[in-house]
């Protein structure tokens, strides 16, 4: 049942206007706040506040993903850890391959625009991010 539901979700996700993976790669960089997580069973959890956001930096075929905490002065406090990844275009999809001393995994980018990022992980959970805007109390 779990496999069938995962296949249905993946089919829907991939059938809705396939985006060019090289364009996705160009859109990955920046600060991303999690908006929601959808389980393979369709249960969705929304996040209205982001105490921590993901900073993604991409150069060539490699990238770094770091958790940072936004500060009220517009800066970010880094937690001191970063996950390095390799980018590969496989089967018309952009994949992020992570390797740490503790684990290895891959994620697939479903959508990457200037304002939205959707990634599916190895557990078939779909993470939806929105571009994070720095706090700016001066305007």
CSV table of N, CA, C and O in Angstrom, one decimal:
chain,number,residue,atom,x,y,z
A,1,UNK,N,0.8,-1.2,0.0
A,1,UNK,CA,0.0,0.0,0.0
A,1,UNK,C,0.9,1.3,0.0
A,1,UNK,O,0.6,2.2,-0.7
A,2,UNK,N,1.9,1.2,0.8
A,2,UNK,CA,2.8,2.4,0.9
A,2,UNK,C,3.5,2.6,-0.4
A,2,UNK,O,3.6,3.8,-0.9
A,3,UNK,N,3.9,1.6,-1.1
A,3,UNK,CA,4.6,1.7,-2.4
A,3,UNK,C,3.6,2.2,-3.4
A,3,UNK,O,4.0,3.1,-4.2
A,4,UNK,N,2.4,1.8,-3.4
A,4,UNK,CA,1.4,2.2,-4.4
A,4,UNK,C,1.1,3.7,-4.2
A,4,UNK,O,1.1,4.5,-5.2
A,5,UNK,N,1.0,4.1,-3.0
A,5,UNK,CA,0.7,5.5,-2.7
A,5,UNK,C,1.9,6.4,-3.0
A,5,UNK,O,1.7,7.5,-3.6
A,6,UNK,N,3.1,5.9,-2.8
A,6,UNK,CA,4.3,6.7,-3.2
A,6,UNK,C,4.4,6.8,-4.7
A,6,UNK,O,4.7,7.9,-5.2
A,7,UNK,N,4.1,5.8,-5.4
A,7,UNK,CA,4.1,5.8,-6.9
A,7,UNK,C,3.1,6.8,-7.4
A,7,UNK,O,3.3,7.6,-8.3
A,8,UNK,N,1.9,6.9,-6.8
A,8,UNK,CA,0.9,7.8,-7.2
A,8,UNK,C,1.3,9.2,-7.0
A,8,UNK,O,1.2,10.1,-7.9
A,9,UNK,N,1.9,9.5,-5.8
A,9,UNK,CA,2.4,10.9,-5.5
A,9,UNK,C,3.5,11.3,-6.5
A,9,UNK,O,3.5,12.4,-7.0
A,10,UNK,N,4.4,10.3,-6.7
A,10,UNK,CA,5.5,10.6,-7.6
A,10,UNK,C,5.0,10.9,-9.0
A,10,UNK,O,5.5,11.8,-9.7
A,11,UNK,N,4.1,10.1,-9.5
A,11,UNK,CA,3.5,10.3,-10.8
A,11,UNK,C,2.9,11.6,-11.0
A,11,UNK,O,3.1,12.3,-12.0
A,12,UNK,N,2.1,12.0,-10.0
A,12,UNK,CA,1.5,13.4,-10.0
A,12,UNK,C,2.6,14.5,-10.0
A,12,UNK,O,2.5,15.4,-10.8
A,13,UNK,N,3.5,14.3,-9.1
A,13,UNK,CA,4.6,15.3,-9.0
A,13,UNK,C,5.4,15.5,-10.4
A,13,UNK,O,5.7,16.6,-10.8
A,14,UNK,N,5.7,14.3,-11.0
A,14,UNK,CA,6.5,14.4,-12.2
A,14,UNK,C,5.7,14.7,-13.4
A,14,UNK,O,6.3,15.1,-14.4
A,15,UNK,N,4.4,14.5,-13.4
A,15,UNK,CA,3.6,14.7,-14.6
A,15,UNK,C,3.2,16.1,-14.8
A,15,UNK,O,2.8,16.5,-15.9
A,16,UNK,N,3.3,16.9,-13.8
A,16,UNK,CA,2.9,18.3,-13.8
A,16,UNK,C,4.0,19.2,-14.4
A,16,UNK,O,4.7,19.8,-13.7
A,17,UNK,N,4.1,19.2,-15.7
A,17,UNK,CA,5.1,20.1,-16.4
A,17,UNK,C,6.5,20.0,-15.9
A,17,UNK,O,6.9,20.7,-15.0
A,18,UNK,N,7.2,19.1,-16.5
A,18,UNK,CA,8.6,18.8,-16.1
A,18,UNK,C,9.5,20.1,-16.4
A,18,UNK,O,9.5,20.7,-17.4
A,19,UNK,N,10.2,20.5,-15.4
A,19,UNK,CA,11.1,21.6,-15.4
A,19,UNK,C,12.5,21.1,-15.8
A,19,UNK,O,13.0,20.1,-15.4
A,20,UNK,N,13.2,21.9,-16.6
A,20,UNK,CA,14.6,21.6,-17.1
A,20,UNK,C,15.5,21.6,-15.9
A,20,UNK,O,15.6,22.6,-15.1
A,21,UNK,N,16.2,20.5,-15.6
A,21,UNK,CA,17.1,20.4,-14.5
A,21,UNK,C,18.2,21.4,-14.4
A,21,UNK,O,18.6,21.8,-13.3
A,22,UNK,N,18.7,21.8,-15.6
A,22,UNK,CA,19.8,22.8,-15.6
A,22,UNK,C,19.2,24.2,-15.1
A,22,UNK,O,20.0,25.0,-14.5
A,23,UNK,N,18.0,24.5,-15.3
A,23,UNK,CA,17.3,25.7,-14.8
A,23,UNK,C,17.2,25.6,-13.3
A,23,UNK,O,17.4,26.5,-12.6
A,24,UNK,N,16.8,24.4,-12.9
A,24,UNK,CA,16.6,24.1,-11.4
A,24,UNK,C,17.9,24.4,-10.7
A,24,UNK,O,18.0,25.0,-9.7
A,25,UNK,N,19.0,23.9,-11.3
A,25,UNK,CA,20.3,24.1,-10.7
A,25,UNK,C,20.7,25.6,-10.5
A,25,UNK,O,21.2,25.9,-9.4
A,26,UNK,N,20.3,26.4,-11.4
A,26,UNK,CA,20.6,27.8,-11.3
A,26,UNK,C,19.7,28.5,-10.2
A,26,UNK,O,20.1,29.6,-9.8
A,27,UNK,N,18.6,27.9,-9.9
A,27,UNK,CA,17.7,28.5,-8.9
A,27,UNK,C,17.9,28.0,-7.5
A,27,UNK,O,17.3,28.5,-6.6
A,28,UNK,N,18.8,27.0,-7.2
A,28,UNK,CA,18.9,26.4,-5.9
A,28,UNK,C,19.5,27.3,-4.9
A,28,UNK,O,19.1,27.3,-3.7
A,29,UNK,N,20.4,28.2,-5.3
A,29,UNK,CA,21.1,29.0,-4.3
A,29,UNK,C,20.2,30.0,-3.5
A,29,UNK,O,19.3,30.5,-4.1
A,30,UNK,N,20.6,30.2,-2.3
A,30,UNK,CA,19.9,31.3,-1.5
A,30,UNK,C,19.4,30.7,-0.1
A,30,UNK,O,19.8,29.6,0.3
A,31,UNK,N,18.6,31.5,0.5
A,31,UNK,CA,18.0,31.2,1.8
A,31,UNK,C,16.6,30.7,1.6
A,31,UNK,O,15.8,31.3,1.0
A,32,UNK,N,16.3,29.5,2.2
A,32,UNK,CA,15.0,28.9,2.0
A,32,UNK,C,14.4,28.5,3.3
A,32,UNK,O,15.0,27.8,4.1
A,33,UNK,N,13.2,29.0,3.5
A,33,UNK,CA,12.4,28.6,4.7
A,33,UNK,C,11.4,27.6,4.4
A,33,UNK,O,10.7,27.6,3.4
A,34,UNK,N,11.3,26.6,5.3
A,34,UNK,CA,10.4,25.5,5.0
A,34,UNK,C,9.0,25.9,5.1
A,34,UNK,O,8.6,26.6,6.1
A,35,UNK,N,8.2,25.6,4.2
A,35,UNK,CA,6.7,26.0,4.2
A,35,UNK,C,5.8,24.8,4.6
A,35,UNK,O,4.9,25.0,5.3
A,36,UNK,N,6.2,23.6,4.0
A,36,UNK,CA,5.4,22.4,4.4
A,36,UNK,C,6.2,21.2,4.0
A,36,UNK,O,7.1,21.2,3.3
A,37,UNK,N,5.7,20.1,4.7
A,37,UNK,CA,6.2,18.7,4.4
A,37,UNK,C,4.9,17.9,4.1
A,37,UNK,O,4.0,17.9,4.9
A,38,UNK,N,5.0,17.1,3.0
A,38,UNK,CA,3.9,16.2,2.7
A,38,UNK,C,4.4,14.8,2.7
A,38,UNK,O,5.4,14.5,2.0
A,39,UNK,N,3.7,14.0,3.5
A,39,UNK,CA,4.1,12.6,3.6
A,39,UNK,C,3.7,11.8,2.4
A,39,UNK,O,2.8,12.2,1.6
A,40,UNK,N,4.2,10.6,2.2
A,40,UNK,CA,3.8,9.8,1.1
A,40,UNK,C,2.3,9.4,1.2
A,40,UNK,O,1.8,8.9,0.2
A,41,UNK,N,1.8,9.5,2.3
A,41,UNK,CA,0.3,9.2,2.5
A,41,UNK,C,-0.6,10.4,2.3
A,41,UNK,O,-1.8,10.3,2.5
A,42,UNK,N,0.0,11.5,2.0
A,42,UNK,CA,-0.8,12.7,1.7
A,42,UNK,C,-1.0,13.7,2.9
A,42,UNK,O,-1.6,14.7,2.7
A,43,UNK,N,-0.5,13.3,4.0
A,43,UNK,CA,-0.6,14.2,5.2
A,43,UNK,C,0.4,15.3,5.1
A,43,UNK,O,1.5,15.1,4.8
A,44,UNK,N,-0.2,16.5,5.2
A,44,UNK,CA,0.6,17.7,5.0
A,44,UNK,C,0.8,18.5,6.4
A,44,UNK,O,-0.2,18.7,7.1
A,45,UNK,N,2.0,18.9,6.7
A,45,UNK,CA,2.3,19.7,7.8
A,45,UNK,C,2.8,21.0,7.4
A,45,UNK,O,3.8,21.1,6.6
A,46,UNK,N,2.1,22.1,7.8
A,46,UNK,CA,2.5,23.5,7.4
A,46,UNK,C,3.3,24.1,8.5
A,46,UNK,O,3.1,23.9,9.7
A,47,UNK,N,4.3,24.9,8.1
A,47,UNK,CA,5.2,25.7,9.0
A,47,UNK,C,5.0,27.2,8.7
A,47,UNK,O,5.2,27.6,7.6
A,48,UNK,N,4.5,27.9,9.7
A,48,UNK,CA,4.2,29.3,9.5
A,48,UNK,C,5.4,30.2,9.9
A,48,UNK,O,5.5,31.3,9.5
A,49,UNK,N,6.2,29.7,10.8
A,49,UNK,CA,7.4,30.4,11.3
A,49,UNK,C,8.6,29.6,11.1
A,49,UNK,O,8.6,28.4,11.4
A,50,UNK,N,9.7,30.3,10.7
A,50,UNK,CA,11.0,29.6,10.5
A,50,UNK,C,12.0,30.2,11.4
A,50,UNK,O,12.6,31.3,11.2
A,51,UNK,N,12.4,29.5,12.5
A,51,UNK,CA,13.4,29.9,13.4
A,51,UNK,C,14.8,29.6,12.8
A,51,UNK,O,15.8,30.2,13.1
A,52,UNK,N,14.8,28.6,11.9
A,52,UNK,CA,16.0,28.2,11.2
A,52,UNK,C,15.7,28.0,9.7
A,52,UNK,O,14.6,27.5,9.4
A,53,UNK,N,16.6,28.5,8.8
A,53,UNK,CA,16.4,28.4,7.4
A,53,UNK,C,17.6,27.7,6.8
A,53,UNK,O,18.6,27.6,7.4
A,54,UNK,N,17.4,27.1,5.6
A,54,UNK,CA,18.5,26.5,4.9
A,54,UNK,C,19.2,27.5,4.0
A,54,UNK,O,18.5,28.2,3.2
A,55,UNK,N,20.5,27.6,4.1
A,55,UNK,CA,21.2,28.4,3.1
A,55,UNK,C,21.9,27.4,2.2
A,55,UNK,O,22.7,26.5,2.6
A,56,UNK,N,21.6,27.5,0.9
A,56,UNK,CA,22.2,26.6,-0.1
A,56,UNK,C,23.1,27.5,-1.0
A,56,UNK,O,22.7,28.5,-1.6
A,57,UNK,N,24.3,27.0,-1.2
A,57,UNK,CA,25.3,27.6,-2.1
A,57,UNK,C,25.7,26.6,-3.1
A,57,UNK,O,26.1,25.4,-2.7
A,58,UNK,N,25.7,26.9,-4.4
A,58,UNK,CA,26.0,26.0,-5.5
A,58,UNK,C,27.2,26.6,-6.3
A,58,UNK,O,27.1,27.7,-6.7
A,59,UNK,N,28.1,25.7,-6.6
A,59,UNK,CA,29.2,26.1,-7.5
A,59,UNK,C,29.6,24.9,-8.4
A,59,UNK,O,30.0,23.9,-7.9
A,60,UNK,N,29.3,25.1,-9.7
A,60,UNK,CA,29.6,24.0,-10.6
A,60,UNK,C,28.7,22.8,-10.3
A,60,UNK,O,27.5,23.0,-10.3
A,61,UNK,N,29.3,21.7,-10.0
A,61,UNK,CA,28.5,20.5,-9.7
A,61,UNK,C,28.5,20.1,-8.3
A,61,UNK,O,28.2,19.0,-7.9
A,62,UNK,N,28.9,21.1,-7.4
A,62,UNK,CA,28.9,20.8,-6.0
A,62,UNK,C,28.1,21.9,-5.2
A,62,UNK,O,27.9,23.0,-5.8
A,63,UNK,N,27.7,21.6,-4.0
A,63,UNK,CA,27.0,22.6,-3.2
A,63,UNK,C,27.2,22.3,-1.7
A,63,UNK,O,27.7,21.3,-1.3
A,64,UNK,N,26.8,23.3,-1.0
A,64,UNK,CA,26.8,23.2,0.5
A,64,UNK,C,25.4,23.7,1.0
A,64,UNK,O,24.9,24.7,0.5
A,65,UNK,N,24.9,23.0,2.0
A,65,UNK,CA,23.6,23.3,2.6
A,65,UNK,C,23.9,23.5,4.1
A,65,UNK,O,24.4,22.6,4.8
A,66,UNK,N,23.6,24.7,4.6
A,66,UNK,CA,23.8,25.0,6.0
A,66,UNK,C,22.5,25.5,6.7
A,66,UNK,O,21.8,26.2,6.0
A,67,UNK,N,22.3,25.1,7.9
A,67,UNK,CA,21.2,25.6,8.7
A,67,UNK,C,21.7,26.9,9.3
A,67,UNK,O,22.7,27.0,10.0
A,68,UNK,N,20.9,28.0,9.2
A,68,UNK,CA,21.2,29.3,9.8
A,68,UNK,C,20.0,29.9,10.4
A,68,UNK,O,18.8,29.6,10.1
A,69,UNK,N,20.2,30.7,11.5
A,69,UNK,CA,19.1,31.3,12.2
A,69,UNK,C,19.1,32.8,11.8
A,69,UNK,O,20.1,33.5,12.0
A,70,UNK,N,18.0,33.3,11.3
A,70,UNK,CA,17.9,34.7,11.0
A,70,UNK,C,17.9,35.6,12.2
A,70,UNK,O,17.3,35.2,13.2
A,71,UNK,N,18.6,36.7,12.1
A,71,UNK,CA,18.7,37.6,13.3
A,71,UNK,C,17.9,38.9,12.9
A,71,UNK,O,17.7,39.2,11.7
A,72,UNK,N,17.5,39.6,13.9
A,72,UNK,CA,16.6,40.8,13.7
A,72,UNK,C,17.4,41.9,13.0
A,72,UNK,O,16.7,42.7,12.4
A,73,UNK,N,18.7,41.9,13.0
A,73,UNK,CA,19.5,42.9,12.3
A,73,UNK,C,19.7,42.6,10.8
A,73,UNK,O,20.3,43.3,10.1
A,74,UNK,N,19.1,41.5,10.3
A,74,UNK,CA,19.2,41.1,8.9
A,74,UNK,C,20.3,40.1,8.6
A,74,UNK,O,20.4,39.6,7.5
A,75,UNK,N,21.1,39.8,9.6
A,75,UNK,CA,22.2,38.8,9.5
A,75,UNK,C,21.7,37.4,9.8
A,75,UNK,O,20.5,37.2,10.2
A,76,UNK,N,22.6,36.5,9.7
A,76,UNK,CA,22.3,35.1,10.0
A,76,UNK,C,23.3,34.5,10.9
A,76,UNK,O,24.5,34.8,10.7
A,77,UNK,N,22.9,33.7,11.8
A,77,UNK,CA,23.9,33.0,12.7
A,77,UNK,C,23.9,31.5,12.2
A,77,UNK,O,22.9,30.8,12.2
A,78,UNK,N,25.2,31.1,11.9
A,78,UNK,CA,25.4,29.8,11.4
A,78,UNK,C,25.5,28.8,12.5
A,78,UNK,O,26.1,29.1,13.6
A,79,UNK,N,25.0,27.6,12.4
A,79,UNK,CA,25.1,26.6,13.5
A,79,UNK,C,26.4,25.9,13.5
A,79,UNK,O,26.7,25.0,14.3
A,80,UNK,N,27.3,26.2,12.5
A,80,UNK,CA,28.6,25.6,12.5
A,80,UNK,C,28.7,24.3,11.7
A,80,UNK,O,29.8,23.7,11.6
A,81,UNK,N,27.6,23.8,11.2
A,81,UNK,CA,27.7,22.5,10.4
A,81,UNK,C,27.2,22.8,9.0
A,81,UNK,O,26.3,23.7,8.8
A,82,UNK,N,27.7,22.0,8.1
A,82,UNK,CA,27.3,22.2,6.7
A,82,UNK,C,27.3,20.8,6.1
A,82,UNK,O,28.2,19.9,6.4
A,83,UNK,N,26.4,20.5,5.2
A,83,UNK,CA,26.3,19.3,4.5
A,83,UNK,C,26.7,19.6,3.0
A,83,UNK,O,26.1,20.4,2.4
A,84,UNK,N,27.7,18.9,2.6
A,84,UNK,CA,28.2,19.0,1.2
A,84,UNK,C,27.4,18.1,0.3
A,84,UNK,O,27.0,17.0,0.8
A,85,UNK,N,27.1,18.5,-0.9
A,85,UNK,CA,26.4,17.6,-1.8
A,85,UNK,C,27.0,17.8,-3.2
A,85,UNK,O,27.6,18.8,-3.6
A,86,UNK,N,26.8,16.7,-4.0
A,86,UNK,CA,27.1,16.8,-5.5
A,86,UNK,C,25.8,16.8,-6.3
A,86,UNK,O,24.8,16.2,-5.9
A,87,UNK,N,25.9,17.6,-7.3
A,87,UNK,CA,24.7,17.7,-8.2
A,87,UNK,C,24.9,16.8,-9.4
A,87,UNK,O,26.0,16.8,-10.0
A,88,UNK,N,23.8,16.1,-9.8
A,88,UNK,CA,23.9,15.2,-11.0
A,88,UNK,C,22.5,15.3,-11.7
A,88,UNK,O,21.5,15.3,-11.0
A,89,UNK,N,22.5,15.4,-13.0
A,89,UNK,CA,21.3,15.3,-13.7
A,89,UNK,C,21.2,13.9,-14.2
A,89,UNK,O,22.0,13.4,-14.9
A,90,UNK,N,20.1,13.2,-13.7
A,90,UNK,CA,19.9,11.8,-14.0
A,90,UNK,C,18.4,11.6,-14.4
A,90,UNK,O,17.5,12.1,-13.6
A,91,UNK,N,18.1,10.9,-15.4
A,91,UNK,CA,16.7,10.6,-15.8
A,91,UNK,C,15.9,11.9,-15.9
A,91,UNK,O,14.8,11.9,-15.4
A,92,UNK,N,16.5,12.9,-16.4
A,92,UNK,CA,15.8,14.2,-16.6
A,92,UNK,C,15.4,14.9,-15.3
A,92,UNK,O,14.5,15.6,-15.2
A,93,UNK,N,16.1,14.5,-14.2
A,93,UNK,CA,15.9,15.1,-12.9
A,93,UNK,C,17.2,15.6,-12.3
A,93,UNK,O,18.2,15.0,-12.5
A,94,UNK,N,17.1,16.7,-11.5
A,94,UNK,CA,18.3,17.1,-10.7
A,94,UNK,C,18.3,16.4,-9.4
A,94,UNK,O,17.4,16.5,-8.6
A,95,UNK,N,19.5,15.8,-9.1
A,95,UNK,CA,19.6,15.0,-7.9
A,95,UNK,C,20.7,15.6,-7.1
A,95,UNK,O,21.7,16.1,-7.6
A,96,UNK,N,20.5,15.6,-5.7
A,96,UNK,CA,21.5,16.1,-4.8
A,96,UNK,C,22.0,14.9,-4.0
A,96,UNK,O,21.2,14.2,-3.4
A,97,UNK,N,23.3,14.6,-4.1
A,97,UNK,CA,23.8,13.4,-3.4
A,97,UNK,C,24.7,13.9,-2.2
A,97,UNK,O,25.7,14.6,-2.4
A,98,UNK,N,24.3,13.5,-1.0
A,98,UNK,CA,24.9,13.9,0.2
A,98,UNK,C,25.7,12.7,0.8
A,98,UNK,O,25.3,11.6,0.7
A,99,UNK,N,26.9,13.1,1.3
A,99,UNK,CA,27.7,12.1,2.0
A,99,UNK,C,28.3,12.7,3.3
A,99,UNK,O,28.9,13.8,3.2
A,100,UNK,N,28.0,12.1,4.4
A,100,UNK,CA,28.6,12.6,5.7
A,100,UNK,C,29.3,11.4,6.3
A,100,UNK,O,29.1,10.2,5.8
A,101,UNK,N,30.0,11.6,7.4
A,101,UNK,CA,30.7,10.4,8.0
A,101,UNK,C,29.6,9.4,8.6
A,101,UNK,O,30.0,8.3,8.8
A,102,UNK,N,28.4,9.8,8.7
A,102,UNK,CA,27.4,9.0,9.3
A,102,UNK,C,26.4,8.4,8.3
A,102,UNK,O,25.7,7.4,8.6
A,103,UNK,N,26.2,9.0,7.1
A,103,UNK,CA,25.2,8.5,6.2
A,103,UNK,C,25.4,9.0,4.8
A,103,UNK,O,26.2,9.9,4.6
A,104,UNK,N,24.7,8.5,3.9
A,104,UNK,CA,24.7,8.9,2.5
A,104,UNK,C,23.2,8.9,2.0
A,104,UNK,O,22.5,7.9,2.4
A,105,UNK,N,22.8,9.8,1.2
A,105,UNK,CA,21.5,9.9,0.7
A,105,UNK,C,21.4,10.8,-0.5
A,105,UNK,O,22.3,11.5,-0.8
A,106,UNK,N,20.2,10.7,-1.2
A,106,UNK,CA,20.0,11.6,-2.3
A,106,UNK,C,18.6,12.2,-2.2
A,106,UNK,O,17.7,11.6,-1.5
A,107,UNK,N,18.5,13.3,-2.7
A,107,UNK,CA,17.2,14.0,-2.8
A,107,UNK,C,17.0,14.4,-4.3
A,107,UNK,O,18.0,14.6,-5.0
A,108,UNK,N,15.8,14.5,-4.7
A,108,UNK,CA,15.5,14.9,-6.1
A,108,UNK,C,14.7,16.2,-6.1
A,108,UNK,O,13.7,16.4,-5.3
A,109,UNK,N,15.2,17.2,-6.9
A,109,UNK,CA,14.5,18.5,-7.0
A,109,UNK,C,13.3,18.3,-7.9
A,109,UNK,O,13.4,17.9,-9.1
A,110,UNK,N,12.1,18.6,-7.4
A,110,UNK,CA,10.9,18.6,-8.2
A,110,UNK,C,10.6,19.9,-8.9
A,110,UNK,O,10.1,19.9,-10.0
A,111,UNK,N,10.9,21.0,-8.2
A,111,UNK,CA,10.7,22.3,-8.7
A,111,UNK,C,11.6,23.3,-8.1
A,111,UNK,O,11.9,23.2,-6.8
A,112,UNK,N,12.2,24.2,-8.8
A,112,UNK,CA,13.1,25.2,-8.3
A,112,UNK,C,12.8,26.5,-9.1
A,112,UNK,O,13.1,26.5,-10.3
A,113,UNK,N,12.2,27.5,-8.5
A,113,UNK,CA,12.0,28.8,-9.1
A,113,UNK,C,12.7,29.9,-8.3
A,113,UNK,O,13.3,29.6,-7.3
A,114,UNK,N,12.4,31.1,-8.6
A,114,UNK,CA,13.0,32.2,-7.8
A,114,UNK,C,12.4,32.3,-6.4
A,114,UNK,O,13.0,32.8,-5.5
A,115,UNK,N,11.2,31.7,-6.2
A,115,UNK,CA,10.5,31.8,-5.0
A,115,UNK,C,10.1,30.5,-4.3
A,115,UNK,O,9.7,30.5,-3.1
A,116,UNK,N,10.1,29.4,-5.0
A,116,UNK,CA,9.7,28.1,-4.5
A,116,UNK,C,10.7,27.0,-4.8
A,116,UNK,O,11.2,27.0,-5.9
A,117,UNK,N,10.9,26.1,-3.8
A,117,UNK,CA,11.8,25.0,-4.0
A,117,UNK,C,11.0,23.8,-3.4
A,117,UNK,O,10.6,23.8,-2.3
A,118,UNK,N,10.9,22.7,-4.3
A,118,UNK,CA,10.3,21.5,-3.8
A,118,UNK,C,11.3,20.3,-4.0
A,118,UNK,O,11.8,20.2,-5.1
A,119,UNK,N,11.5,19.6,-3.0
A,119,UNK,CA,12.4,18.5,-3.0
A,119,UNK,C,11.8,17.2,-2.4
A,119,UNK,O,11.0,17.3,-1.4
A,120,UNK,N,12.0,16.1,-3.0
A,120,UNK,CA,11.5,14.8,-2.5
A,120,UNK,C,12.7,14.0,-2.0
A,120,UNK,O,13.8,13.9,-2.6
A,121,UNK,N,12.6,13.5,-0.8
A,121,UNK,CA,13.7,12.7,-0.2
A,121,UNK,C,13.5,11.2,-0.3
A,121,UNK,O,12.6,10.8,-0.9
A,122,UNK,N,14.4,10.5,0.3
A,122,UNK,CA,14.4,9.0,0.1
A,122,UNK,C,13.2,8.4,0.8
A,122,UNK,O,12.9,7.2,0.5
A,123,UNK,N,12.6,9.1,1.7
A,123,UNK,CA,11.4,8.5,2.3
A,123,UNK,C,10.1,9.0,1.6
A,123,UNK,O,9.0,8.8,2.2
A,124,UNK,N,10.2,9.5,0.4
A,124,UNK,CA,9.1,10.0,-0.4
A,124,UNK,C,8.4,11.2,0.3
A,124,UNK,O,7.2,11.4,0.0
A,125,UNK,N,9.0,11.9,1.1
A,125,UNK,CA,8.4,13.1,1.7
A,125,UNK,C,8.8,14.3,0.8
A,125,UNK,O,9.9,14.4,0.4
A,126,UNK,N,7.8,15.1,0.5
A,126,UNK,CA,8.0,16.3,-0.3
A,126,UNK,C,8.1,17.5,0.6
A,126,UNK,O,7.2,17.8,1.3
A,127,UNK,N,9.3,18.1,0.5
A,127,UNK,CA,9.6,19.4,1.3
A,127,UNK,C,9.4,20.6,0.4
A,127,UNK,O,10.0,20.6,-0.7
A,128,UNK,N,8.5,21.5,0.8
A,128,UNK,CA,8.3,22.7,0.0
A,128,UNK,C,8.9,23.9,0.8
A,128,UNK,O,8.5,24.1,2.0
A,129,UNK,N,9.7,24.6,0.1
A,129,UNK,CA,10.4,25.8,0.7
A,129,UNK,C,10.0,27.0,0.0
A,129,UNK,O,9.6,27.0,-1.2
A,130,UNK,N,10.0,28.1,0.7
A,130,UNK,CA,9.8,29.4,0.0
A,130,UNK,C,11.1,30.2,0.3
A,130,UNK,O,11.7,30.1,1.3
A,131,UNK,N,11.4,31.1,-0.7
A,131,UNK,CA,12.6,31.9,-0.5
A,131,UNK,C,12.4,32.8,0.7
A,131,UNK,O,11.4,33.4,0.9
A,132,UNK,N,13.4,32.8,1.6
A,132,UNK,CA,13.3,33.5,2.8
A,132,UNK,C,13.8,35.0,2.6
A,132,UNK,O,14.8,35.2,1.9
A,133,UNK,N,13.0,35.9,3.1
A,133,UNK,CA,13.4,37.3,3.0
A,133,UNK,C,13.9,37.7,4.4
A,133,UNK,O,13.3,37.5,5.4
A,134,UNK,N,15.0,38.4,4.4
A,134,UNK,CA,15.7,38.9,5.6
A,134,UNK,C,14.7,39.8,6.3
A,134,UNK,O,14.0,40.5,5.7
A,135,UNK,N,14.9,39.8,7.7
A,135,UNK,CA,14.1,40.8,8.4
A,135,UNK,C,14.7,42.2,8.1
A,135,UNK,O,15.9,42.4,8.0
A,136,UNK,N,13.8,43.1,7.9
A,136,UNK,CA,14.2,44.5,7.6
A,136,UNK,C,13.2,45.4,8.3
A,136,UNK,O,12.2,45.7,7.8
A,137,UNK,N,13.6,45.9,9.5
A,137,UNK,CA,12.8,46.8,10.2
A,137,UNK,C,13.0,48.2,9.9
A,137,UNK,O,12.4,49.1,10.4
A,138,UNK,N,14.0,48.5,9.0
A,138,UNK,CA,14.4,49.9,8.6
A,138,UNK,C,13.5,50.5,7.6
A,138,UNK,O,13.5,51.7,7.4
A,139,UNK,N,12.7,49.7,6.9
A,139,UNK,CA,11.8,50.2,5.9
A,139,UNK,C,10.4,50.2,6.3
A,139,UNK,O,9.9,49.5,7.0
